[in-house]
mmCIF file of C-alpha atoms in Angstrom:
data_model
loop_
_atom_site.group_PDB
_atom_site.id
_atom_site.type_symbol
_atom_site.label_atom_id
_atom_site.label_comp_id
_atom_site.label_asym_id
_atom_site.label_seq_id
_atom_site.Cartn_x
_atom_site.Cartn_y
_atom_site.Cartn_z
ATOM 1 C CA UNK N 1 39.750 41.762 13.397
ATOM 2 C CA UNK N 2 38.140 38.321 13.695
ATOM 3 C CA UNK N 3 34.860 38.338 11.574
ATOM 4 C CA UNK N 4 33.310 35.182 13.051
ATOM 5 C CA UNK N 5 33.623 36.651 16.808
ATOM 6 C CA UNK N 6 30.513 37.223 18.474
ATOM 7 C CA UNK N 7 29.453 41.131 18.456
ATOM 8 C CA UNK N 8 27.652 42.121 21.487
ATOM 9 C CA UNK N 9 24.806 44.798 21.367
ATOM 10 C CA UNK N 10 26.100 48.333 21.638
ATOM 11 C CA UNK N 11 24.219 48.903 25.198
ATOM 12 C CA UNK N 12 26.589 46.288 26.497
ATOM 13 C CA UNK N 13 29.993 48.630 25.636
ATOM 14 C CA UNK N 14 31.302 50.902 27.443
ATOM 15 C CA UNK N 15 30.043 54.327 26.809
ATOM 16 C CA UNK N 16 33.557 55.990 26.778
ATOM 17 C CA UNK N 17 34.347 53.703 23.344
ATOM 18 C CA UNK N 18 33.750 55.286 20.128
ATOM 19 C CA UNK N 19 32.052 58.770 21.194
ATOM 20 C CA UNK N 20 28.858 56.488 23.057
ATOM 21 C CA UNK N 21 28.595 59.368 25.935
ATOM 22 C CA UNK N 22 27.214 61.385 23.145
ATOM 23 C CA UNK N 23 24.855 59.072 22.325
ATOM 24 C CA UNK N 24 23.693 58.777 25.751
ATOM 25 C CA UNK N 25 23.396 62.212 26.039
ATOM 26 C CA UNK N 26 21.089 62.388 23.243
ATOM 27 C CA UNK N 27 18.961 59.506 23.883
ATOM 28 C CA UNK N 28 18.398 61.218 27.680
ATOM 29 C CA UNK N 29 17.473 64.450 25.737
ATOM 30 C CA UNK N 30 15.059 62.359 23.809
ATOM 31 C CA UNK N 31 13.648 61.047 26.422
ATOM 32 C CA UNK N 32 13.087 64.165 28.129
ATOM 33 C CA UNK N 33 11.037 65.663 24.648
ATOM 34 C CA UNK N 34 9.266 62.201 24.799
ATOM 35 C CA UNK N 35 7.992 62.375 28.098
ATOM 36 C CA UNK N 36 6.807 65.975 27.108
ATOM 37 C CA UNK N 37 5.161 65.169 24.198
ATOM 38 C CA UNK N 38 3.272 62.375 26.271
ATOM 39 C CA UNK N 39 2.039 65.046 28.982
ATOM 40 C CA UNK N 40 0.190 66.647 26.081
ATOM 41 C CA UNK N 41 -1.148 63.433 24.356
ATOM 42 C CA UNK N 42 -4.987 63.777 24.814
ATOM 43 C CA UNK N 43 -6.490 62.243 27.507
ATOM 44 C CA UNK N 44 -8.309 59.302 25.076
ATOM 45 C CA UNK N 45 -4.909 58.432 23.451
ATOM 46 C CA UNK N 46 -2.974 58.028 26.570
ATOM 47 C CA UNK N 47 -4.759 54.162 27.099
ATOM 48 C CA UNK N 48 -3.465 52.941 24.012
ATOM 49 C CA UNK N 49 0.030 54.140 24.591
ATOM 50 C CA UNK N 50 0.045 52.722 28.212
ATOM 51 C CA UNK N 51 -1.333 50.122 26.807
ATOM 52 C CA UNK N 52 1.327 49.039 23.969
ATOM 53 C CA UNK N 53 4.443 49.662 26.283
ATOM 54 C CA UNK N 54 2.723 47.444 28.922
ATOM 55 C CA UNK N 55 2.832 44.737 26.173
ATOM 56 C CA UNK N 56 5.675 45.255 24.978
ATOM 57 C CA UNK N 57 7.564 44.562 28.154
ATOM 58 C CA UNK N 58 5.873 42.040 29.195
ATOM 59 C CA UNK N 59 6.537 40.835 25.849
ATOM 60 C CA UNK N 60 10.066 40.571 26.047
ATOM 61 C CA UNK N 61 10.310 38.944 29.892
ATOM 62 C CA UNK N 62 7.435 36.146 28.897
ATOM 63 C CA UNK N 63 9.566 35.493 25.541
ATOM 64 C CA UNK N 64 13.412 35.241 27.753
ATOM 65 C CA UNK N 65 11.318 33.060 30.265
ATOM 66 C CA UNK N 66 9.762 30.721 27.480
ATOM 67 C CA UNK N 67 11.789 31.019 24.962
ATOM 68 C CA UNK N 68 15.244 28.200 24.641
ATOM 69 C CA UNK N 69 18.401 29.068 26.171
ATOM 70 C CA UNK N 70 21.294 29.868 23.562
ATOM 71 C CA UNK N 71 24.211 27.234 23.691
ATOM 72 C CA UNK N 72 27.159 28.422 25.310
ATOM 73 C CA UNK N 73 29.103 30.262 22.567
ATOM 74 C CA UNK N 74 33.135 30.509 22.312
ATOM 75 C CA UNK N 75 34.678 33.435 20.828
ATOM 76 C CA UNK N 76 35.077 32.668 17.460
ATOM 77 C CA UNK N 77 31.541 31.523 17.241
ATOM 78 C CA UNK N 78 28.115 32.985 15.977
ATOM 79 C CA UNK N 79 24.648 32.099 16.648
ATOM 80 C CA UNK N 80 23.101 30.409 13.945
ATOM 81 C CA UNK N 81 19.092 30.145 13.140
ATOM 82 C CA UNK N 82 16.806 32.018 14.309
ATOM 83 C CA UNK N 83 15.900 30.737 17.420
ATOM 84 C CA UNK N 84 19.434 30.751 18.626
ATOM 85 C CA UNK N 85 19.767 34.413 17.471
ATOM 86 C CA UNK N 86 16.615 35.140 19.274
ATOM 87 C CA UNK N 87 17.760 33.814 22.477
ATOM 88 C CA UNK N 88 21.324 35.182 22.232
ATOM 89 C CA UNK N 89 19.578 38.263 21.497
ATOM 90 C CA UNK N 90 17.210 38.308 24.371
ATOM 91 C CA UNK N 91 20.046 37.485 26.981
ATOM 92 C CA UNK N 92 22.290 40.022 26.288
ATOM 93 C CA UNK N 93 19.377 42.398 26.639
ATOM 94 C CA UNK N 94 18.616 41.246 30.156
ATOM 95 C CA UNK N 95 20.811 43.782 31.440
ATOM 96 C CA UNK N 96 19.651 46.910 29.761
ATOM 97 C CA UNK N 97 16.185 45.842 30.128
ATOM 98 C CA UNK N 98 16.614 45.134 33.747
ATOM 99 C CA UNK N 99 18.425 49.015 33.680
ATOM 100 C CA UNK N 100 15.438 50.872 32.348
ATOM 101 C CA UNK N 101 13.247 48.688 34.740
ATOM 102 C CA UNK N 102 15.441 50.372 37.570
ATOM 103 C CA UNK N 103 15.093 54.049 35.645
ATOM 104 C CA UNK N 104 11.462 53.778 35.616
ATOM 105 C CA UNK N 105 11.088 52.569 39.381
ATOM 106 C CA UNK N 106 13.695 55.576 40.507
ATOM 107 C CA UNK N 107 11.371 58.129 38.500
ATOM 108 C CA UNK N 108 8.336 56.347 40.298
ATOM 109 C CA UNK N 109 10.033 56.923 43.685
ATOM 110 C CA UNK N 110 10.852 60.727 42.740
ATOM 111 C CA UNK N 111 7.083 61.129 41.519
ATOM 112 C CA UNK N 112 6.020 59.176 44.933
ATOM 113 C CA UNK N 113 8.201 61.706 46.781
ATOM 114 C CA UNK N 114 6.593 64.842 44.643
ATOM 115 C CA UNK N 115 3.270 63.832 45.432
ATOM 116 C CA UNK N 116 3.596 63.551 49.119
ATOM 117 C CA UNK N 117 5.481 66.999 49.266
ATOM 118 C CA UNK N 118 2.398 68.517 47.301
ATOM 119 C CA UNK N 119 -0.061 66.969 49.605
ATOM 120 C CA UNK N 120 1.579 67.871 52.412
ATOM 121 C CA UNK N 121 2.621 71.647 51.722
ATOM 122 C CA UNK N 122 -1.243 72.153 50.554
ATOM 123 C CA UNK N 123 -2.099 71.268 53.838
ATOM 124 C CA UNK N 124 0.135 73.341 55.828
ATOM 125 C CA UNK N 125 -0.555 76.132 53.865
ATOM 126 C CA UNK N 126 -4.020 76.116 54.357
ATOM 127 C CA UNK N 127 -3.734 75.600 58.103
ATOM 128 C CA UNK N 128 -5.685 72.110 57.459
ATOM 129 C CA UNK N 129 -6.608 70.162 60.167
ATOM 130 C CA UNK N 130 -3.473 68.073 62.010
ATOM 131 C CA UNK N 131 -1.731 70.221 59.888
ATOM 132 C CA UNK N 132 1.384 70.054 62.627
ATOM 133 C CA UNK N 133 1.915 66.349 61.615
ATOM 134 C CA UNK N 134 2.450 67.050 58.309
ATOM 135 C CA UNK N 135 4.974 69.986 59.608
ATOM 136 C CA UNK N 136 6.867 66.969 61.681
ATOM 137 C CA UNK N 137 7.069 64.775 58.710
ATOM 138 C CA UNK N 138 8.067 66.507 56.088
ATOM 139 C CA UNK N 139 11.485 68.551 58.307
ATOM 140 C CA UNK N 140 11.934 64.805 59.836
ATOM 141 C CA UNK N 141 11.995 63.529 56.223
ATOM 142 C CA UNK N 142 14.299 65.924 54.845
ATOM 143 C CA UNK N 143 16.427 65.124 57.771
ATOM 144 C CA UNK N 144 16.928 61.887 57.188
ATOM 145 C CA UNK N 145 17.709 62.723 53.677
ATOM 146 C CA UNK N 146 20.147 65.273 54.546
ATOM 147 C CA UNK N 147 21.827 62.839 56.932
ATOM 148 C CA UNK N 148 21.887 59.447 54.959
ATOM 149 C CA UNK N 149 23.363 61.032 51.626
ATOM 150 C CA UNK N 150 25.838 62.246 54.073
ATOM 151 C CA UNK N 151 26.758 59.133 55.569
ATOM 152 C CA UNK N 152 26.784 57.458 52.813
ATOM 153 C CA UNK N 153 28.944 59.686 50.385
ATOM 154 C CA UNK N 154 31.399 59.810 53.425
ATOM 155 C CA UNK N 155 31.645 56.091 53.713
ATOM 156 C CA UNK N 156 31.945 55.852 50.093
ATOM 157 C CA UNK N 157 33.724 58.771 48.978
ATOM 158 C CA UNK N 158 34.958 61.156 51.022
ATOM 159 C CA UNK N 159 36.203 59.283 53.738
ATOM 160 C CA UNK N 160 35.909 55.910 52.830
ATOM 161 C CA UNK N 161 39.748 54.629 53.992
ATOM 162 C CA UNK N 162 39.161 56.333 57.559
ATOM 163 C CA UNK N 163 35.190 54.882 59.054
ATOM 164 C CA UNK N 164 35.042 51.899 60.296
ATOM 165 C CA UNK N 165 32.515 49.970 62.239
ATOM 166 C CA UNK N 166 34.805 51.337 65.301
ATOM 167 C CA UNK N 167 32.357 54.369 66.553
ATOM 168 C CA UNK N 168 35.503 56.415 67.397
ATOM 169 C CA UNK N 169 36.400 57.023 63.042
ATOM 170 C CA UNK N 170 32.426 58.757 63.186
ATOM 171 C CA UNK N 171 32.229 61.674 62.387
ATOM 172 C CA UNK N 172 28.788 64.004 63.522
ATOM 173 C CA UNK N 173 26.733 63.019 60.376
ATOM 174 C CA UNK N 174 27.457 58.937 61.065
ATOM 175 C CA UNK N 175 26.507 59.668 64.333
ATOM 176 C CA UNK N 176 23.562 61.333 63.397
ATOM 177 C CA UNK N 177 22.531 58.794 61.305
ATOM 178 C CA UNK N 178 22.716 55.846 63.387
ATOM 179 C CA UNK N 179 20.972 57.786 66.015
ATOM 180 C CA UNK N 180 18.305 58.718 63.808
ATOM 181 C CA UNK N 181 18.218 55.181 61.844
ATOM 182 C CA UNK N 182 19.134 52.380 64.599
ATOM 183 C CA UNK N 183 18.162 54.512 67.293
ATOM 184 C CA UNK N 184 14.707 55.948 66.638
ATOM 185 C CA UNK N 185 13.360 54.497 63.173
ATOM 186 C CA UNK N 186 13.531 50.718 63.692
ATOM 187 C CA UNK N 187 12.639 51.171 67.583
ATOM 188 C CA UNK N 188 9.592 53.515 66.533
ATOM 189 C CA UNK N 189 9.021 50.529 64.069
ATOM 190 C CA UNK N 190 9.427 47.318 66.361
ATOM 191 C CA UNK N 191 6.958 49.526 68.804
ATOM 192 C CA UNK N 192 4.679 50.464 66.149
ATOM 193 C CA UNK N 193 4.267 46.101 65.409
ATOM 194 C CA UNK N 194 4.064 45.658 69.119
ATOM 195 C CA UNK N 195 0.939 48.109 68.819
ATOM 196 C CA UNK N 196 -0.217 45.690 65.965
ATOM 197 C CA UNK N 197 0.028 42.696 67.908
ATOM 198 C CA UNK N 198 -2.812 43.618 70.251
ATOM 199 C CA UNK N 199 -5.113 44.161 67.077
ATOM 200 C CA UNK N 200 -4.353 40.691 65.539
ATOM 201 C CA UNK N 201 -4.774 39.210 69.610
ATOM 202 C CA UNK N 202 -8.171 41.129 69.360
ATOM 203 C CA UNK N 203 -9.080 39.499 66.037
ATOM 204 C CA UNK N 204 -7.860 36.313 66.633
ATOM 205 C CA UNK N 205 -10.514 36.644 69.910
ATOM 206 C CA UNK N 206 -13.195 37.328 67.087
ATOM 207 C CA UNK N 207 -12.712 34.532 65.186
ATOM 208 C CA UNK N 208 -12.155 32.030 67.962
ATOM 209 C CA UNK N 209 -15.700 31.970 68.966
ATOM 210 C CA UNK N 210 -17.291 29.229 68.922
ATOM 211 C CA UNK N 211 -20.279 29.311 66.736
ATOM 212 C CA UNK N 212 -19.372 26.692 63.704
ATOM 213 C CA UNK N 213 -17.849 23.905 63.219
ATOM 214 C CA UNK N 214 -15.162 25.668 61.314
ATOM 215 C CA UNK N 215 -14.528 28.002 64.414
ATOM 216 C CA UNK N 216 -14.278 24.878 66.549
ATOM 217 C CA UNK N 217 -11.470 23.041 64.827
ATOM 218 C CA UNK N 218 -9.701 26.455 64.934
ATOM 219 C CA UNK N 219 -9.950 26.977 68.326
ATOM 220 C CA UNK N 220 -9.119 23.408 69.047
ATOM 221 C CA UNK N 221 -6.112 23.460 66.495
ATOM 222 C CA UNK N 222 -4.227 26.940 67.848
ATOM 223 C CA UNK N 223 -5.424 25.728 71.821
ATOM 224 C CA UNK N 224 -2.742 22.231 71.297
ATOM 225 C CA UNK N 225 -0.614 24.209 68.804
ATOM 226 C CA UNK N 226 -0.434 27.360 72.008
ATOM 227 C CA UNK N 227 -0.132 24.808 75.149
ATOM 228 C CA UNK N 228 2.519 22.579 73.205
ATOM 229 C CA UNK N 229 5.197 25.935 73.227
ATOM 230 C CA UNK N 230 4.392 26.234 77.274
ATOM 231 C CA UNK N 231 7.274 23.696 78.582
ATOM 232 C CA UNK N 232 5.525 23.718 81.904
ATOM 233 C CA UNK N 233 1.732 22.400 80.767
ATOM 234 C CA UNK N 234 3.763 20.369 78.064
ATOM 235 C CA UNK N 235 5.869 18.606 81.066
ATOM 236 C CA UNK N 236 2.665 17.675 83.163
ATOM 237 C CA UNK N 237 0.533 16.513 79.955
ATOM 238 C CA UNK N 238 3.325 14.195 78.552
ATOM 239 C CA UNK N 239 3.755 12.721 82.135
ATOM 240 C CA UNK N 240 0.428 12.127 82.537
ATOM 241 C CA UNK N 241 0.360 10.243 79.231
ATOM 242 C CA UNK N 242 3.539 8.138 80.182
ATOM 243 C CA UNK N 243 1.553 7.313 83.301
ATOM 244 C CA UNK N 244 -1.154 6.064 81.924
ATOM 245 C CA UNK N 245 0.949 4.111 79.167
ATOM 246 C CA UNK N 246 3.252 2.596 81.685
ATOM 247 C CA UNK N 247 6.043 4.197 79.592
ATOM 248 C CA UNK N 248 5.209 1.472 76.070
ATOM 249 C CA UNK N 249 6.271 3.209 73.274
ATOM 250 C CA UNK N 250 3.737 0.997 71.326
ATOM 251 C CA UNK N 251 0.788 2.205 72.765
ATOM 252 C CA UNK N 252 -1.397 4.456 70.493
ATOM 253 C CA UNK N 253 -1.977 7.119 73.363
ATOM 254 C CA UNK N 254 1.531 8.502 72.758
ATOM 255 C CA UNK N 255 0.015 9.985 70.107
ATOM 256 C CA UNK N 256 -2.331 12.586 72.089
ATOM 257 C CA UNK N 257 1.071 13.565 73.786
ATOM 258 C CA UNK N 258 0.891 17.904 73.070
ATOM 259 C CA UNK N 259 4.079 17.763 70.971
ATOM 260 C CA UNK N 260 3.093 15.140 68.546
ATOM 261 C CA UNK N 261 -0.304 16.086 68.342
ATOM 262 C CA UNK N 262 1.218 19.840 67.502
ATOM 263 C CA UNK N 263 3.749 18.092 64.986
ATOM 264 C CA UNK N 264 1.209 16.365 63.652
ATOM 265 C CA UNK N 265 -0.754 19.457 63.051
ATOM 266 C CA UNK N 266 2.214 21.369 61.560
ATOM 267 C CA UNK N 267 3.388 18.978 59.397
ATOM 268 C CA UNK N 268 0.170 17.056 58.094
ATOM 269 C CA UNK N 269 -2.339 19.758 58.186
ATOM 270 C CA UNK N 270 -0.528 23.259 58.218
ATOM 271 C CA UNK N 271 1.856 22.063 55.281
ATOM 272 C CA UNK N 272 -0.567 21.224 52.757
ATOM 273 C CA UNK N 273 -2.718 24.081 53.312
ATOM 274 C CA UNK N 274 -0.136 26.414 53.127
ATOM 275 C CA UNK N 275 0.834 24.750 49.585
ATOM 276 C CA UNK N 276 -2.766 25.045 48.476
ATOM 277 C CA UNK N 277 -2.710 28.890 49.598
ATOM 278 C CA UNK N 278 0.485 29.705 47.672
ATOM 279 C CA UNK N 279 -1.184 27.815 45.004
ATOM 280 C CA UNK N 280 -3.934 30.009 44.716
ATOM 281 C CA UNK N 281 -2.310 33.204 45.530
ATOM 282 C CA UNK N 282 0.148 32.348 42.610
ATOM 283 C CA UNK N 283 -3.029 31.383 40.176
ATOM 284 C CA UNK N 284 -4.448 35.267 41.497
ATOM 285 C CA UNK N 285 -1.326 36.655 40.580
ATOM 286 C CA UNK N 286 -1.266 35.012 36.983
ATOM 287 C CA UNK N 287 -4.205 36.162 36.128
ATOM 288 C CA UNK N 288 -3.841 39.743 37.533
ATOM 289 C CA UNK N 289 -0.317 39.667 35.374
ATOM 290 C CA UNK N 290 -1.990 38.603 32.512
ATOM 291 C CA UNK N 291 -4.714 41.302 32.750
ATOM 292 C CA UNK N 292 -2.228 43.949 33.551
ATOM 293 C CA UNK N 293 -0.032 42.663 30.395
ATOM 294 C CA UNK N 294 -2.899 42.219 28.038
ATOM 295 C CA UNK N 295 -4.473 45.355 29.394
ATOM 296 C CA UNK N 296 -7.769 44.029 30.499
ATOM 297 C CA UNK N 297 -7.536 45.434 34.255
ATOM 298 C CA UNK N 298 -9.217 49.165 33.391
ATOM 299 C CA UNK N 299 -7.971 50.636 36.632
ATOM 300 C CA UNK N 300 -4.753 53.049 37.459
ATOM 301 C CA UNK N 301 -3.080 53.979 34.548
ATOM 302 C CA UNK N 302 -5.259 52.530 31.912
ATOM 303 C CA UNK N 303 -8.010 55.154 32.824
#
């Protein structure tokens, strides 16, 4: 046994060495008397709780992204010092971190799913109004479910050495669910954003008029911006300019040719204000991060 080798952390193992199923076993079974003990936590102890485990893992992602990268060890090396124990530490825990992060979200879909089965079975048992909709979604939802697990464990499992992407290895539930997927879903979806589009044309109308300044150099921006994609009003324009140049290449009214006055507006003035948004949507989402992590936003869970 080489004693200087570096040991990793025990979620990193395999769980079949040394009896670890059993330990798994009884840290889900913990879990599972943990989560029950929370449900009966009283209602003004619940914020501090939510409140701690929020910290917590924040803690640990703002101390792997700050914190210094551990050398490269070899195998008959150990981390010395703190901080290169620390950081050795906190990158082999990535990965188990990262797993409960998926644990939590796949309990968050199941109590997503719960909650729209509850809503919905309330309201078709009490004959509430458009109560046929809710009929249609929930037997098309547990259609697709029925019908994806299907495919899927027959791609992956059951017959995963016989489908292909050749139609003819399908069987009735890969059919199903590429009629149900390809064929209806993202067609009901790419008609659904076609809908959209006439909304965003009508408020794009709105906020075209012509009543401010600000208005004005929007208009005038998307009108060169709109004409300079038309090849045909692009072709007349740009041969009007030439004409009136005499075809010099030096003459400044090149410049108010549509696709270099577009350019120009894409690359000089759309560019930087797009940084500047980003830049402020990213200074918005630091400081709701560090309100969620330090638990100063009082909304959702924190209530």
């Amino acid at each position: 046994m080489n004693l200087l080798a570096y040991q990793p952390t025990w979620w990193t193992l395999n769980p079949q060495d040394n009896g670890r199923y059993g330990v798994l076993v009884g840290v889900f079974l913990a879990g599972m008397v943990l989560f029950f003990a929370l449900s009966k936590v009283p209602h003004s102890a619940r914020r501090p709780i939510v409140v701690g485990v929020t910290f917590l893992s924040g803690l640990f992602w703002v101390l792997r992204y700050l914190w210094p990268e551990p050398i490269a060890l070899r195998d008959n090396e150990l981390p010395t010092g703190m901080v290169e124990k620390t950081g050795q530490w906190l990158q082999t825990s990535v990965p188990f971190v990262s797993g409960i992060a998926q644990v939590v979200t796949s309990f968050l879909l199941g109590l997503g799913m719960f909650s729209l089965l509850r809503v919905h079975f309330t309201k078709i048992t009490r004959k509430q109004r458009d109560w046929q909709y809710s009929v249609l979604l929930l037997v098309c939802m547990g259609a697709m479910i029925v019908v994806g697990y299907g495919d899927w464990l027959q791609r992956e499992f059951w017959l995963k050495e016989k489908i292909t992407d050749d139609t003819t290895t399908w069987t009735n539930v890969n059919v199903a669910f590429n009629v149900m997927f390809d064929g209806l879903l993202q067609n009901m979806d790419a008609a659904m954003f076609s809908i959209i589009a006439f909304y965003i044309f009508s408020a794009a109308y709105r906020a075209f008029r012509i009543r401010s300044m600000e208005a004005t150099l929007l208009m005038s921006s998307a009108l060169i911006v709109m004409l300079s994609l038309m090849g045909a009003v692009t072709s007349f324009w740009n041969t009007g300019i030439d004409s009136m140049t005499q075809m010099d290449p030096a003459n400044l009214l090149n410049n108010l040719k549509l696709n270099t006055l577009a350019g120009w507006l894409r690359n000089v003035v759309q560019v930087p204000a797009l940084q500047a948004l980003e830049f402020g949507v990213g200074l918005g989402t630091l400081a709701m991060a560090l309100r969620l992590w330090l638990g100063l936003e009082r909304g959702g869970v924190t209530e």
